[in-house]
Coordinates of C-alpha atoms and ligand atoms in Angstrom, one line a residue:
M992 CA 25.1 -79.2 78.5
I993 CA 23.2 -76.3 80.0
E994 CA 20.3 -77.3 82.2
V995 CA 17.3 -74.9 82.4
D996 CA 13.6 -75.2 83.2
V997 CA 12.2 -73.5 80.1
V998 CA 13.5 -72.8 76.6
V999 CA 11.5 -70.4 74.5
I1000 CA 12.3 -70.4 70.8
G1001 CA 11.3 -67.1 69.2
G1002 CA 11.9 -63.7 70.9
G1003 CA 8.8 -61.9 69.6
A1004 CA 5.7 -60.7 71.4
A1005 CA 4.4 -64.1 72.6
G1006 CA 7.8 -65.6 73.5
L1007 CA 9.0 -62.7 75.5
F1008 CA 5.7 -62.5 77.4
C1009 CA 5.8 -66.2 78.2
A1010 CA 9.4 -65.8 79.4
I1011 CA 8.5 -62.9 81.7
E1012 CA 5.6 -64.9 83.3
A1013 CA 7.6 -68.1 83.7
G1014 CA 10.6 -66.1 85.1
K1015 CA 8.3 -64.4 87.7
R1016 CA 7.4 -67.9 88.9
G1017 CA 11.0 -68.6 89.6
R1018 CA 11.6 -70.8 86.6
K1019 CA 15.0 -70.6 84.9
V1020 CA 14.2 -69.4 81.4
V1021 CA 16.2 -68.9 78.2
V1022 CA 14.7 -67.2 75.1
L1023 CA 16.5 -68.2 71.8
E1024 CA 16.0 -65.7 69.0
H1025 CA 17.8 -66.3 65.7
A1026 CA 17.7 -62.7 64.5
E1027 CA 20.1 -60.0 65.5
R1028 CA 17.5 -58.3 67.7
I1029 CA 14.3 -59.3 69.4
G1030 CA 10.9 -58.0 68.5
E1031 CA 11.5 -56.9 64.9
K1032 CA 7.8 -57.1 64.2
I1033 CA 6.9 -55.1 67.2
A1034 CA 9.3 -52.5 66.0
I1035 CA 7.6 -52.0 62.7
S1036 CA 4.0 -52.7 63.9
G1037 CA 1.3 -50.1 63.8
G1038 CA 3.3 -47.9 61.4
G1039 CA 6.1 -47.7 64.1
R1040 CA 3.8 -47.0 67.0
C1041 CA 2.6 -50.5 67.8
N1042 CA -1.1 -51.0 68.0
F1043 CA -0.5 -53.1 71.1
T1044 CA -4.1 -54.1 72.0
N1045 CA -7.7 -53.3 71.4
F1046 CA -10.2 -52.3 74.1
H1047 CA -12.9 -54.5 72.4
T1048 CA -11.0 -57.7 72.1
G1049 CA -13.3 -60.8 72.1
P1050 CA -13.2 -64.3 70.5
E1051 CA -15.2 -62.9 67.6
N1052 CA -12.2 -61.0 66.5
F1053 CA -10.2 -64.1 65.7
I1054 CA -10.1 -66.6 62.9
S1055 CA -9.5 -70.3 63.6
A1056 CA -10.7 -73.7 62.5
N1057 CA -11.8 -74.0 66.2
P1058 CA -13.1 -70.5 67.1
P1059 CA -13.8 -71.2 70.8
F1060 CA -10.2 -72.2 71.5
C1061 CA -9.0 -68.6 72.1
K1062 CA -11.6 -67.8 74.7
S1063 CA -9.9 -69.2 77.7
A1064 CA -6.5 -67.4 77.3
L1065 CA -8.2 -64.1 76.2
A1066 CA -10.3 -64.2 79.4
R1067 CA -7.4 -64.8 81.7
Y1068 CA -5.2 -61.9 80.3
T1069 CA -7.2 -59.0 79.0
P1070 CA -6.5 -55.7 77.3
A1071 CA -6.9 -54.0 80.7
D1072 CA -4.1 -56.2 82.1
F1073 CA -1.8 -55.2 79.3
I1074 CA -2.8 -51.5 79.7
A1075 CA -1.9 -51.8 83.4
L1076 CA 1.6 -53.0 82.5
V1077 CA 2.0 -50.2 79.9
N1078 CA 0.9 -47.7 82.5
K1079 CA 3.4 -49.2 85.1
H1080 CA 6.2 -48.4 82.6
G1081 CA 4.9 -44.9 82.0
I1082 CA 4.3 -45.5 78.3
A1083 CA 1.9 -42.9 76.9
F1084 CA -0.7 -44.1 74.4
H1085 CA -3.9 -43.1 72.7
E1086 CA -7.0 -44.7 71.1
K1087 CA -6.8 -44.1 67.4
K1088 CA -10.1 -45.5 66.4
L1089 CA -12.4 -48.5 67.0
G1090 CA -10.7 -49.3 70.4
Q1091 CA -7.2 -49.5 68.8
L1092 CA -4.5 -48.4 71.3
F1093 CA -1.2 -47.1 69.9
C1094 CA 2.0 -45.8 71.6
N1095 CA 2.3 -42.0 71.4
E1096 CA 6.0 -42.4 70.9
G1097 CA 7.7 -45.3 69.0
S1098 CA 7.1 -49.1 69.3
G1099 CA 10.6 -49.2 70.9
R1100 CA 8.9 -48.4 74.2
I1101 CA 7.0 -51.7 74.1
I1102 CA 10.2 -53.6 73.3
D1103 CA 12.1 -51.9 76.1
M1104 CA 9.3 -52.7 78.5
L1105 CA 9.4 -56.4 77.5
L1106 CA 13.2 -56.5 77.9
N1107 CA 13.1 -54.7 81.3
E1108 CA 10.4 -57.1 82.5
C1109 CA 12.5 -60.1 81.2
S1110 CA 15.5 -58.8 83.1
D1111 CA 13.4 -58.2 86.3
A1112 CA 12.0 -61.7 86.1
G1113 CA 15.5 -63.2 85.5
A1114 CA 14.7 -64.5 82.0
E1115 CA 17.8 -64.7 79.8
V1116 CA 17.4 -63.5 76.2
S1117 CA 19.9 -64.8 73.6
C1118 CA 20.0 -63.4 70.1
R1119 CA 21.7 -64.8 67.0
A1120 CA 20.8 -68.2 68.4
T1121 CA 20.0 -70.7 65.7
V1122 CA 18.6 -74.0 66.8
Q1123 CA 20.0 -77.0 64.8
S1124 CA 17.9 -79.8 66.3
V1125 CA 15.4 -80.6 69.0
T1126 CA 15.0 -84.0 70.5
K1127 CA 13.1 -85.3 73.5
N1128 CA 13.7 -88.1 75.9
E1129 CA 13.0 -87.3 79.6
R1130 CA 13.7 -83.7 78.8
F1131 CA 14.1 -81.6 75.6
E1132 CA 17.5 -81.3 74.1
I1133 CA 18.0 -78.2 72.0
K1134 CA 21.2 -78.2 70.0
L1135 CA 22.7 -74.9 68.9
A1136 CA 26.1 -74.5 67.0
D1137 CA 27.9 -73.5 70.2
R1138 CA 26.0 -75.2 73.0
T1139 CA 23.2 -77.7 73.9
L1140 CA 20.4 -76.8 76.3
R1141 CA 18.4 -79.3 78.2
S1142 CA 15.0 -78.2 79.5
Q1143 CA 11.8 -79.6 81.1
S1144 CA 9.6 -77.3 79.0
L1145 CA 9.9 -76.1 75.4
V1146 CA 7.8 -73.2 74.1
I1147 CA 7.5 -72.6 70.4
A1148 CA 6.9 -68.9 69.7
T1149 CA 8.3 -68.5 66.2
G1150 CA 5.4 -66.6 64.8
G1151 CA 3.9 -66.8 61.3
L1152 CA 5.4 -66.7 57.8
S1153 CA 5.0 -63.1 56.9
I1154 CA 8.0 -60.9 56.1
A1155 CA 10.9 -63.3 56.1
P1156 CA 13.5 -60.4 56.2
L1157 CA 12.2 -59.7 59.7
G1158 CA 13.0 -63.2 60.9
A1159 CA 10.0 -65.2 60.0
T1160 CA 10.6 -69.0 59.4
D1161 CA 8.5 -72.1 59.2
F1162 CA 10.4 -73.6 62.1
G1163 CA 7.4 -73.8 64.4
Y1164 CA 5.4 -75.8 61.8
Q1165 CA 8.3 -78.1 61.1
L1166 CA 8.8 -78.8 64.8
A1167 CA 5.1 -79.5 65.2
R1168 CA 5.2 -82.0 62.4
Q1169 CA 8.4 -83.6 63.9
F1170 CA 6.3 -84.3 67.0
G1171 CA 3.3 -85.6 65.0
L1172 CA 1.0 -82.6 65.4
Q1173 CA -1.4 -81.4 62.7
I1174 CA -1.1 -78.1 60.9
E1175 CA -4.1 -76.1 59.5
P1176 CA -3.1 -74.9 56.0
T1177 CA -1.4 -71.5 56.2
A1178 CA -2.0 -68.5 54.0
P1179 CA -1.1 -64.8 54.0
A1180 CA -3.7 -62.6 55.7
L1181 CA -4.3 -58.9 56.3
V1182 CA -2.8 -58.5 52.9
P1183 CA -3.5 -56.4 49.8
F1184 CA -5.1 -58.0 46.8
T1185 CA -3.6 -58.1 43.3
L1186 CA -5.8 -57.7 40.2
T1187 CA -5.3 -58.9 36.6
K1188 CA -3.8 -56.5 34.1
D1189 CA -7.2 -56.0 32.5
V1190 CA -9.0 -55.1 35.7
L1191 CA -6.1 -52.9 36.8
K1192 CA -6.3 -51.0 33.5
Q1193 CA -10.0 -50.5 34.0
L1194 CA -9.5 -49.3 37.5
A1195 CA -6.5 -47.1 36.8
P1196 CA -8.5 -43.8 36.9
L1197 CA -9.6 -44.8 40.5
S1198 CA -6.0 -45.4 41.6
G1199 CA -4.9 -43.6 44.7
I1200 CA -8.4 -42.7 45.9
S1201 CA -9.8 -44.2 49.1
V1202 CA -13.5 -44.4 49.9
D1203 CA -15.3 -45.3 53.1
A1204 CA -17.1 -48.4 52.1
T1205 CA -17.8 -52.0 53.1
A1206 CA -16.0 -55.0 51.8
S1207 CA -17.5 -58.4 52.1
C1208 CA -16.7 -62.1 51.3
N1209 CA -18.0 -65.4 52.7
G1210 CA -20.5 -63.8 55.0
N1211 CA -18.0 -61.4 56.6
M1212 CA -18.2 -57.7 56.2
F1213 CA -15.9 -54.8 57.2
R1214 CA -16.6 -51.1 57.0
E1215 CA -13.6 -48.8 56.7
N1216 CA -11.5 -47.3 53.9
I1217 CA -10.9 -49.1 50.6
L1218 CA -8.0 -48.0 48.5
I1219 CA -7.4 -48.7 44.9
T1220 CA -3.7 -48.8 44.1
H1221 CA -1.7 -49.2 41.0
R1222 CA -1.2 -52.9 42.0
G1223 CA -4.6 -53.8 43.3
L1224 CA -6.8 -53.3 46.3
S1225 CA -5.7 -52.2 49.8
G1226 CA -6.9 -50.1 52.8
P1227 CA -8.1 -51.4 56.1
A1228 CA -11.4 -52.9 54.9
I1229 CA -9.6 -54.8 52.2
L1230 CA -6.9 -56.1 54.5
Q1231 CA -9.6 -57.3 56.9
I1232 CA -11.6 -59.2 54.3
S1233 CA -8.4 -60.7 52.8
S1234 CA -8.2 -63.0 55.9
Y1235 CA -11.5 -64.6 54.9
W1236 CA -11.0 -64.8 51.1
Q1237 CA -10.4 -67.9 49.1
P1238 CA -8.7 -67.8 45.7
G1239 CA -11.2 -67.4 42.9
Q1240 CA -13.8 -65.7 45.0
A1241 CA -15.2 -62.2 44.4
I1242 CA -15.1 -59.4 46.9
G1243 CA -18.3 -57.4 47.3
I1244 CA -18.0 -53.7 47.8
D1245 CA -20.8 -51.4 48.9
L1246 CA -19.9 -47.9 48.0
L1247 CA -22.9 -46.4 49.7
P1248 CA -23.3 -48.3 52.9
D1249 CA -25.3 -45.6 54.7
H1250 CA -27.9 -45.1 51.9
D1251 CA -30.5 -46.8 49.8
A1252 CA -29.0 -46.1 46.4
L1253 CA -32.3 -46.9 44.5
E1254 CA -34.2 -44.5 46.7
L1255 CA -31.5 -41.7 46.1
L1256 CA -31.6 -42.3 42.4
S1257 CA -35.3 -42.5 42.2
Q1258 CA -35.7 -39.2 44.2
H1259 CA -33.8 -37.4 41.3
H1260 CA -35.3 -39.4 38.5
G1261 CA -37.0 -36.4 37.0
S1262 CA -34.0 -34.2 37.2
E1263 CA -31.3 -33.1 34.7
L1264 CA -28.7 -33.7 37.5
S1265 CA -25.9 -36.0 36.2
L1266 CA -25.2 -39.2 38.1
V1267 CA -21.6 -38.0 38.7
K1268 CA -22.9 -34.8 40.5
L1269 CA -25.3 -36.9 42.6
L1270 CA -22.6 -39.4 43.6
S1271 CA -20.1 -36.7 44.3
Q1272 CA -22.3 -35.7 47.3
F1273 CA -21.5 -39.1 48.8
L1274 CA -18.2 -40.2 47.3
P1275 CA -14.9 -38.4 46.6
K1276 CA -15.5 -36.4 43.4
R1277 CA -12.7 -37.9 41.5
F1278 CA -13.8 -41.4 42.5
A1279 CA -17.4 -40.6 41.5
Q1280 CA -16.2 -39.4 38.1
A1281 CA -14.0 -42.3 37.4
W1282 CA -16.5 -44.9 38.6
C1283 CA -19.2 -43.4 36.3
T1284 CA -16.7 -43.5 33.4
L1285 CA -15.8 -47.1 34.2
N1286 CA -19.5 -48.0 34.1
S1287 CA -20.3 -45.8 31.1
L1288 CA -22.8 -43.8 33.1
S1289 CA -22.5 -40.2 31.8
Q1290 CA -26.2 -39.2 31.3
P1291 CA -28.5 -37.0 33.4
L1292 CA -30.7 -39.0 35.7
N1293 CA -33.9 -38.3 33.8
R1294 CA -32.5 -40.3 30.8
Y1295 CA -32.4 -43.6 32.7
T1296 CA -35.3 -46.0 32.9
P1297 CA -36.4 -47.2 36.3
R1298 CA -34.9 -50.6 35.5
Q1299 CA -31.6 -49.0 34.6
L1300 CA -31.6 -47.0 37.8
S1301 CA -32.2 -50.2 39.7
E1302 CA -29.2 -51.8 37.9
I1303 CA -27.0 -48.8 38.8
A1304 CA -28.1 -49.0 42.4
G1305 CA -27.2 -52.7 42.4
R1306 CA -23.7 -51.9 41.1
L1307 CA -23.2 -49.2 43.8
H1308 CA -24.2 -51.6 46.6
H1309 CA -22.8 -54.9 45.2
W1310 CA -19.7 -53.9 43.2
K1311 CA -18.0 -57.3 42.5
I1312 CA -14.3 -57.5 42.0
V1313 CA -12.4 -60.9 41.6
P1314 CA -8.8 -60.5 42.9
S1315 CA -6.2 -62.5 40.9
G1316 CA -4.4 -63.2 44.2
T1317 CA -2.7 -61.5 47.2
E1318 CA 0.6 -59.7 47.6
G1319 CA 1.7 -62.9 49.6
F1320 CA 3.8 -63.3 52.7
K1321 CA 6.1 -60.5 51.7
K1322 CA 3.4 -57.9 52.4
A1323 CA 1.0 -59.8 54.7
E1324 CA 0.7 -58.7 58.3
V1325 CA -0.1 -62.2 59.5
T1326 CA -0.6 -65.8 58.7
V1327 CA -3.9 -67.6 58.9
G1328 CA -3.7 -71.3 59.8
G1329 CA -0.9 -72.9 61.8
V1330 CA -0.6 -75.5 64.6
S1331 CA -4.0 -77.0 64.9
T1332 CA -5.7 -76.1 68.2
I1333 CA -7.1 -79.6 68.5
E1334 CA -3.6 -80.6 69.4
L1335 CA -3.3 -78.0 72.3
S1336 CA -4.8 -77.4 75.7
S1337 CA -6.7 -74.1 75.7
Q1338 CA -5.8 -73.7 79.4
T1339 CA -2.1 -74.2 79.1
M1340 CA -1.2 -74.2 75.3
E1341 CA 0.6 -77.5 75.9
A1342 CA 0.5 -80.1 73.2
R1343 CA -1.8 -82.9 74.3
K1344 CA 0.4 -85.6 72.8
V1345 CA 3.8 -84.2 73.9
S1346 CA 4.1 -83.2 77.6
G1347 CA 6.2 -80.1 78.1
L1348 CA 5.9 -78.8 74.5
Y1349 CA 3.9 -75.6 74.2
F1350 CA 2.9 -73.4 71.2
I1351 CA 1.9 -69.7 71.6
G1352 CA 1.3 -66.6 69.5
E1353 CA 0.9 -66.5 65.8
V1354 CA 2.3 -70.0 65.1
V1355 CA -1.0 -71.4 66.5
D1356 CA -4.1 -71.5 64.3
V1357 CA -5.5 -68.3 65.9
T1358 CA -5.4 -65.2 63.8
G1359 CA -6.6 -61.8 64.8
Q1360 CA -8.4 -59.2 62.7
L1361 CA -6.6 -55.9 62.1
G1362 CA -6.6 -53.5 65.1
G1363 CA -4.3 -54.8 67.9
Y1364 CA -5.9 -58.2 68.3
N1365 CA -2.9 -60.1 67.1
F1366 CA -0.7 -58.6 69.9
Q1367 CA -3.4 -59.3 72.4
W1368 CA -3.4 -62.9 71.4
A1369 CA 0.4 -63.0 71.7
W1370 CA 0.3 -61.5 75.2
A1371 CA -2.7 -63.7 76.3
S1372 CA -1.4 -67.0 74.9
G1373 CA 2.1 -66.2 76.3
Y1374 CA 0.6 -65.4 79.7
A1375 CA -1.4 -68.7 79.7
A1376 CA 1.6 -70.9 78.9
G1377 CA 3.8 -68.8 81.3
Q1378 CA 1.7 -70.0 84.3
Y1379 CA 2.4 -73.7 83.5
V1380 CA 5.8 -74.1 81.8
Ligands
FAD1586 C1 4.0 -54.8 59.2 C2 3.3 -55.5 60.3 C3 2.6 -54.7 61.2 C4 1.9 -55.2 62.2 N1 1.2 -54.4 63.1 C5 0.5 -54.9 64.1 C6 -0.2 -54.1 65.0 O1 -0.1 -52.9 65.0 N2 -1.0 -54.7 66.0 C7 -1.1 -56.1 66.1 O2 -1.8 -56.6 67.0 N3 -0.4 -56.9 65.3 C8 0.4 -56.3 64.3 N4 1.1 -57.2 63.4 C9 1.0 -58.6 63.7 C10 2.0 -58.9 64.9 O3 3.2 -58.4 64.7 C11 2.1 -60.4 65.1 O4 0.9 -61.1 65.1 C12 2.8 -60.7 66.4 O5 4.1 -60.2 66.4 C13 2.9 -62.2 66.6 O6 3.7 -62.5 67.8 P1 4.6 -63.8 67.9 O7 5.4 -63.6 69.1 O8 3.7 -65.0 67.8 O9 5.5 -63.8 66.6 P2 6.6 -62.7 66.2 O10 6.4 -61.4 66.9 O11 6.7 -62.8 64.7 O12 7.9 -63.4 66.8 C14 8.5 -64.6 66.3 C15 10.0 -64.5 66.6 O13 10.5 -65.8 66.4 C16 11.8 -65.6 65.7 N5 12.1 -66.9 65.0 C17 11.5 -67.4 63.9 N6 12.1 -68.5 63.5 C18 13.0 -68.8 64.5 C19 13.9 -69.8 64.7 N7 14.0 -70.9 63.9 N8 14.8 -69.8 65.7 C20 14.7 -68.7 66.6 N9 13.9 -67.7 66.5 C21 13.0 -67.7 65.4 C22 11.5 -64.4 64.8 O14 12.7 -63.8 64.4 C23 10.7 -63.5 65.7 O15 11.5 -62.7 66.5 C24 1.8 -56.6 62.4 C25 2.6 -57.4 61.6 C26 3.3 -56.9 60.5 C27 4.1 -57.8 59.6

C-alpha cells in the first residue's frame, strides 16, 4: 500500500495543472495516466501549435447546464496568469486571431513546461497506469495491477470522450456514477456536420470552397469561415455552432453578413448584370457560380420580379441546411455535457456529496467554444482544485 495525499487520474492539461499546484503546497501527489505518454491532446491541439488560451476568455465562452458555475475558477486563474507561466519558460507565442494564442514552435513546449513544473513541485507522473478499482472508506483506495495507492484526495481529470485512440475513456463518468453523482448527457462538440447523400450531391459543386459567413442555431451565431466538404460542413463557424445543435435542427447560414442583400439586388434591378457576377463581388467566384446553379438562378437581374429578388435575398441571408448528424467523437474536439456542476463546489471543484473527490477539466459539464477556451478551463479548474486537495 502506497500512502499519498493526492491521486490525480488523467495526465492531461487539467490533471497536470492540478498536480503542479498541489505539489507546490507541499502535498504528496501522484498522477496516474493510462496512456504511454501524458498530454496527447495537448500534442495535437491547435494543429500542433497548441492554442493554449484566449485573451478574451469569459463565462460567455462556455456551454453548461449551469452557466455561472465556471465564473469563480476562471476569475481566480486568468489567461494573464497562464501567459506569465509561458513567459517564465521562455515559450514564444503569437495571437493568430480573435485573441487566440498559439505557440510559435510546437505544442511540445507546453508539455515540457508542464512536466518541468511537475518535477519542480515534486509531483510524480506515472504513465501506463491503469486503474482497476476505486473505493472509499476513510481514504480513497486506488487499485492498479501492480500496486494500490491510498490517498486523502482523489482528482478525476480524465477528460471527454473525443478521439479514443488518444486515450479518451468514459472512466470519469463511470466513477461519478459509482459515487452517486449526476451526469449531464454527453455529445460530440466542435465537430463537422454530415449531410444526407441527396444534399451532398446538390452541394458537390461547392465542395472545397470556404466562405466568410455566419452560422446560427438555437439563438447562437458565429462569424468565421464555413467550408463545404465532400462529407458535409466544416470550418470554424460550423465547428462552433455544432456545440449548440440538436439532431433534426436546421443550421442557418448568412452568406452576406455585411450587406443588405435585398438592397444590393434592388440597386441592380434594372441592369443586365447576372446574379453570379454581382455575387462574385462578395463571395468567391466559384462559390457564387455553384450557389446560383444550385438555386437555378442564371438570369440577368432585370428579369426577376421584386418578389423574386426578395426571395433570393432571403436565401442569401437565411440559407437553411439540415445536417444528418455529426462526425461523432472520432472527429470532435470536445464533449459537451459531463459531470453535473450541481454536484460540485465552484470554489474547489470538490463533490458536495463525497468529501475529497474532485472533478476538473473537460470531464465536468463545462465546454469551451473554439479558440483556446477549453485549455483555459483546464488550467483554471485544475488550479482551483489544486489549492484545496
Ligand atoms: C484535435 C484536437 C485539437 C484541440 N485543440 C485545442 C486547442 O488548440 N485549444 C483548446 O483550448 N482546446 C483544444 N482542444 C480541446 C482540449 O484538448 C481539451 O479540452 C483539453 O485537453 C481537456 O483537458 P483535460 O485535462 O480535461 O482532458 P485531456 O487533456 O483529454 O486529458 C485527459 C487524460 O486522461 C487520460 N485518461 C482517460 N481515461 C483514463 C483512465 N481510465 N485512467 C488514466 N488516465 C485516463 C487520457 O489519456 C488523457 O491523457 C482540442 C482537442 C482536440 C481533440
